[in-house]
Amino acid sequence: MEFAYIPSPSRGVLHLGPIPLRGYAFCIIIGVFVAVWLGNKRWVARGGRPGTVADIAVWAVPFGLVGGRLYHVVTDYQLYFSEGQDWVDAFKIWEGGLGIWGAIALGAVGAWIGCRRRGIPLPAWADALAPGIALAQAIGRWGNWFNQELYGRETDLPWALHITSVTDGREPGYYHPTFLYESLWCIGVAVLVIWADRRFKLGHGRAFALYVAAYCVGRFWIEYMRVDEAHHFLGLRLNGWTSIVVFLLAVLYIVLSARSRPGREEIVEPGAQDDDTDGDGAAADLDEKSEDEKSGDKKSEDDTGAEAADSDSDSDSVEEKEKTKAETKAEATEDAEVTDKVEEKDEAGSAKKS
């Protein structure tokens, strides 16, 4: 009986001439870019400088890849070091096989180095990056689809994964797409962390611890569904036990951190606030300078007006002085004429008497 299913790709690599383009590698690369992009937005929103997340990721990503591969090789050593196996395959990371526990552990070491060089707290940086890491995992899990790996028990559900490869002991058939389950779970974890961080203002590494705890819950039941070869301890797969232990440690960290350091960091990157202040100060200085220039222009206009008024006043004074002088001269001339007439009259009277 035919039923709906998720088809597997016929091959996981395309060759562009001599260059192989592997779906697994592309998923990892895209996931890293998404994590850095989202982490940068969250870091800047918390008061950090743009680009800091990417600078530290330059340290964290290589360390994380090495750590993830080491964890996979150590926990599945029989795939590389048992009889009939080639140990050189342990270095072929493009063929799949990255353990998230090792990637996070050793990636944290690389991030610590990067944070120390920049003088910023690792927990604050981890909080900013936490949901981005979950999204990176969600994207990276599709690399397992390209490699036809990471599937569960057989099923006839409409979303069953059709495995066609017979490599490494695979048996063609229809299985639970555990890669898809984990991808969707990681998206949910990212949404949960973003919501909780906004709602409760998580700080000091608690957003990252929430991501770890939530991921472990999903990873536990997904591990229970897987049928690929793995080491068992007391009836549980090794990764199942790891999920339990890491979950308890993450919850313990959240509780203890909330008691000892409640709230969120006020400063996540020393000097970033000074950059903003300098920018505001420069703008203020520019505005002040502009106001001074306007005041100076107004003062010049006032001075010019005052000078013009003084000039007009001086002109009026000169005219009044000249007018007064002319009037005084005219009066003096008139008095002189009167005096002459009187003298002439007196002389005429004296002559008549004689």
XYZ file of C-alpha atoms in Angstrom:
354
model
C 0.000 0.000 0.000
C 1.386 3.335 -1.068
C 1.440 6.200 1.438
C 2.899 9.687 1.693
C 6.516 10.032 2.808
C 9.504 12.374 2.863
C 11.883 11.404 0.043
C 15.622 11.329 0.602
C 17.911 13.091 -1.869
C 19.496 10.768 -4.399
C 22.896 12.144 -3.415
C 24.266 14.557 -0.881
C 26.985 16.111 -3.023
C 27.141 17.903 -6.356
C 30.399 18.289 -8.254
C 31.133 21.652 -9.832
C 34.060 20.452 -11.896
C 36.672 19.310 -9.366
C 34.916 21.165 -6.521
C 32.422 19.115 -4.450
C 29.399 20.980 -3.118
C 28.111 19.062 -0.104
C 24.657 19.609 1.310
C 25.855 18.807 4.836
C 28.536 21.508 4.715
C 26.137 24.083 3.262
C 23.662 23.488 6.085
C 26.392 23.988 8.694
C 27.626 27.188 7.033
C 24.135 28.658 6.666
C 23.417 27.819 10.303
C 26.554 29.644 11.456
C 25.628 32.763 9.488
C 22.102 32.786 10.933
C 23.448 32.379 14.476
C 25.916 35.250 14.063
C 23.315 37.497 12.419
C 20.718 36.996 15.157
C 23.348 37.112 17.891
C 24.652 40.435 16.596
C 21.149 41.980 16.639
C 20.596 40.829 20.209
C 24.062 41.964 21.305
C 23.585 45.467 19.913
C 20.132 45.648 21.515
C 21.747 44.923 24.880
C 24.276 47.720 24.469
C 27.184 46.036 22.690
C 29.085 47.115 19.595
C 28.101 45.824 16.142
C 30.528 43.171 14.911
C 31.610 41.931 18.337
C 29.625 38.686 18.009
C 31.257 37.929 14.658
C 34.727 38.702 16.019
C 34.282 36.223 18.861
C 32.626 33.674 16.558
C 35.911 33.559 14.635
C 37.288 31.838 17.752
C 34.192 29.894 18.807
C 33.225 28.271 15.480
C 36.534 26.472 14.721
C 36.789 25.303 18.321
C 33.178 24.124 18.150
C 33.722 22.145 14.951
C 36.768 20.408 16.399
C 34.961 19.712 19.659
C 31.886 18.357 17.903
C 33.978 16.033 15.777
C 36.044 14.841 18.722
C 32.924 13.989 20.710
C 31.489 12.019 17.803
C 34.702 10.107 17.143
C 35.240 9.278 20.826
C 31.672 8.121 21.459
C 31.474 6.196 18.167
C 35.068 5.076 17.940
C 34.059 1.685 16.533
C 33.138 3.442 13.271
C 36.765 4.448 12.748
C 39.082 2.242 14.789
C 37.490 -1.203 14.766
C 38.621 -4.000 12.462
C 37.992 -3.241 8.820
C 37.595 0.492 9.356
C 39.928 3.230 8.159
C 40.941 5.650 10.949
C 41.547 8.361 8.343
C 37.768 8.636 8.002
C 37.727 10.254 11.442
C 38.958 13.450 9.756
C 36.276 13.439 7.053
C 33.943 15.842 8.787
C 32.049 16.517 5.555
C 30.643 12.982 5.678
C 28.678 13.862 8.819
C 29.165 13.242 12.487
C 29.207 16.221 14.864
C 28.311 15.871 18.542
C 26.534 18.954 19.859
C 27.847 18.359 23.376
C 31.461 18.537 22.234
C 30.704 21.468 19.930
C 29.203 23.510 22.774
C 31.919 22.546 25.280
C 34.957 23.287 23.126
C 33.186 26.135 21.342
C 32.759 27.769 24.749
C 36.521 27.596 25.224
C 37.061 29.421 21.949
C 34.397 31.973 22.873
C 36.055 32.499 26.253
C 39.336 33.296 24.519
C 37.615 35.758 22.188
C 35.683 37.403 25.027
C 38.811 37.702 27.146
C 40.632 39.446 24.312
C 37.763 41.934 23.994
C 37.278 42.347 27.743
C 33.623 41.316 27.792
C 31.810 38.738 29.982
C 31.310 35.331 28.368
C 27.845 34.761 29.963
C 26.457 37.959 28.402
C 27.773 36.984 24.973
C 26.353 33.467 25.352
C 22.940 34.904 26.264
C 22.907 36.984 23.090
C 23.886 34.007 20.929
C 21.683 31.323 22.558
C 18.592 31.438 20.270
C 20.861 31.772 17.245
C 22.652 28.557 18.199
C 19.293 26.777 18.408
C 18.378 28.017 14.909
C 21.791 26.955 13.622
C 21.111 23.450 14.925
C 17.680 23.474 13.283
C 19.284 24.281 9.928
C 22.256 21.989 10.429
C 20.018 18.961 11.026
C 18.969 19.104 7.389
C 22.524 18.129 6.585
C 21.629 14.724 8.071
C 18.814 14.515 5.539
C 21.307 14.991 2.702
C 23.459 12.209 4.160
C 20.463 9.912 4.865
C 21.295 9.600 8.542
C 19.778 10.331 11.956
C 16.451 8.516 11.584
C 14.291 6.522 13.989
C 12.237 3.365 14.028
C 10.214 2.143 11.076
C 6.811 3.779 10.630
C 3.974 4.121 8.141
C 3.129 7.698 9.120
C 2.543 10.152 6.254
C 5.736 12.014 7.165
C 7.930 8.907 7.235
C 11.448 9.320 5.865
C 12.264 7.103 2.910
C 15.815 5.777 3.252
C 17.281 4.418 0.021
C 21.001 4.162 0.855
C 22.646 0.882 1.866
C 25.941 2.503 2.946
C 27.298 1.642 6.423
C 24.722 -1.083 7.000
C 21.622 1.026 6.284
C 18.482 -0.858 5.286
C 16.151 0.879 2.816
C 12.724 1.538 4.243
C 10.457 4.102 5.897
C 11.531 5.529 9.245
C 10.711 8.286 11.729
C 12.477 11.474 10.494
C 14.183 12.231 13.801
C 16.345 14.835 12.065
C 13.114 16.712 11.272
C 11.800 16.316 14.816
C 14.976 17.780 16.245
C 14.988 20.607 13.694
C 11.445 21.632 14.640
C 12.235 21.258 18.347
C 15.243 23.577 18.008
C 13.082 26.223 16.339
C 10.715 25.978 19.299
C 13.665 26.322 21.695
C 14.812 29.498 19.920
C 11.330 31.017 20.204
C 11.134 30.023 23.886
C 14.482 31.649 24.720
C 13.613 34.882 22.903
C 10.233 35.093 24.660
C 11.607 34.263 28.121
C 14.487 36.712 27.699
C 12.090 39.544 26.882
C 9.599 38.562 29.566
C 11.994 37.939 32.467
C 15.084 39.958 31.408
C 17.425 36.980 31.685
C 21.075 37.764 32.258
C 24.406 36.400 33.468
C 24.156 33.314 31.249
C 20.625 32.272 32.197
C 19.242 32.646 28.648
C 21.964 30.299 27.427
C 21.255 27.867 30.278
C 17.555 27.899 29.346
C 18.473 27.014 25.759
C 20.626 24.114 26.989
C 17.937 22.776 29.344
C 15.160 23.024 26.747
C 17.283 21.385 24.067
C 18.166 18.499 26.391
C 14.477 17.737 26.955
C 13.890 17.329 23.237
C 17.130 15.498 22.626
C 16.245 12.905 25.288
C 13.030 11.705 23.656
C 14.498 11.972 20.154
C 17.430 9.774 21.217
C 14.928 7.237 22.510
C 13.472 6.953 18.984
C 16.756 6.473 17.133
C 17.840 3.036 15.925
C 21.352 3.737 14.667
C 24.201 2.045 16.465
C 25.219 3.679 19.754
C 26.676 2.836 23.159
C 24.192 2.024 25.910
C 24.411 2.300 29.694
C 21.707 0.864 31.970
C 19.374 0.518 29.024
C 19.778 4.103 27.780
C 21.843 5.447 24.937
C 24.908 7.436 25.947
C 23.460 10.649 24.532
C 20.326 10.073 26.582
C 22.345 10.020 29.797
C 24.267 13.062 28.640
C 20.981 14.903 28.087
C 19.856 14.118 31.638
C 23.110 15.241 33.254
C 23.433 18.432 31.198
C 19.757 19.286 31.807
C 20.214 19.055 35.592
C 23.376 21.178 35.448
C 21.633 23.840 33.351
C 18.646 24.052 35.724
C 20.974 24.212 38.739
C 22.887 27.064 37.112
C 19.670 29.017 36.456
C 18.580 28.694 40.088
C 21.948 29.565 41.646
C 22.638 32.394 39.207
C 19.224 33.965 39.815
C 19.921 33.995 43.557
C 23.482 35.296 43.447
C 23.189 37.709 40.501
C 19.561 38.660 39.864
C 18.635 40.864 36.952
C 20.598 41.535 33.803
C 23.987 43.093 33.159
C 23.806 46.843 32.749
C 27.056 46.946 30.739
C 27.879 44.056 28.413
C 30.773 45.665 26.525
C 32.963 48.288 28.212
C 33.365 51.404 26.088
C 30.282 50.867 23.911
C 28.307 53.402 25.947
C 31.185 55.857 25.684
C 31.003 55.569 21.914
C 27.331 56.541 22.034
C 28.071 59.347 24.486
C 30.860 60.682 22.292
C 28.531 60.676 19.361
C 25.861 62.547 21.311
C 28.472 64.953 22.701
C 29.762 65.720 19.231
C 26.234 66.419 18.082
C 25.671 68.644 21.105
C 28.905 70.513 20.422
C 27.849 70.977 16.836
C 24.465 72.313 17.911
C 26.114 74.597 20.460
C 28.506 75.876 17.832
C 25.620 76.505 15.503
C 23.791 78.414 18.234
C 26.923 80.446 18.931
C 27.228 81.274 15.260
C 23.597 82.339 15.166
C 24.094 84.448 18.284
C 27.212 85.970 16.757
C 25.353 86.800 13.563
C 22.538 88.376 15.553
C 25.021 90.348 17.635
C 26.740 91.576 14.486
C 23.412 92.669 13.102
C 22.606 94.483 16.339
C 26.032 96.132 16.370
C 25.620 97.181 12.789
C 22.210 98.611 13.554
C 23.564 100.431 16.592
C 26.418 101.862 14.562
C 23.985 102.986 11.919
C 21.803 104.581 14.559
C 24.828 106.304 16.101
C 25.876 107.528 12.672
C 22.416 108.951 12.053
C 22.477 110.569 15.491
C 25.868 112.124 14.806
C 24.653 113.456 11.479
C 21.629 115.014 13.136
C 23.873 116.609 15.782
C 26.153 118.137 13.145
C 23.211 119.560 11.245
C 21.731 121.031 14.402
C 25.097 122.590 15.347
C 25.526 124.125 11.896
C 21.962 125.427 12.012
C 22.511 126.949 15.459
C 25.785 128.472 14.306
C 24.118 130.000 11.278
C 21.319 131.403 13.417
C 23.840 132.833 15.883
C 25.777 134.454 13.047
C 22.604 135.911 11.602
C 21.623 137.359 14.975
C 25.106 138.830 15.410
C 24.911 140.447 11.964
C 21.466 141.859 12.742
C 22.700 143.320 16.066
C 25.661 144.893 14.294
C 23.355 146.531 11.744
C 21.114 147.891 14.525
C 24.137 149.242 16.362
C 25.411 150.965 13.196
C 22.011 152.592 12.598
C 21.920 153.888 16.163
C 25.416 155.310 15.862
C 24.589 156.948 12.559
C 21.435 158.486 14.108
C 23.455 159.799 17.068
C 26.044 161.322 14.777
C 23.336 163.007 12.696
C 21.799 164.504 15.833
C 25.111 165.883 17.018
C 25.784 167.509 13.673
C 22.403 169.197 13.654
C 23.003 170.714 17.078
C 26.292 172.131 15.998
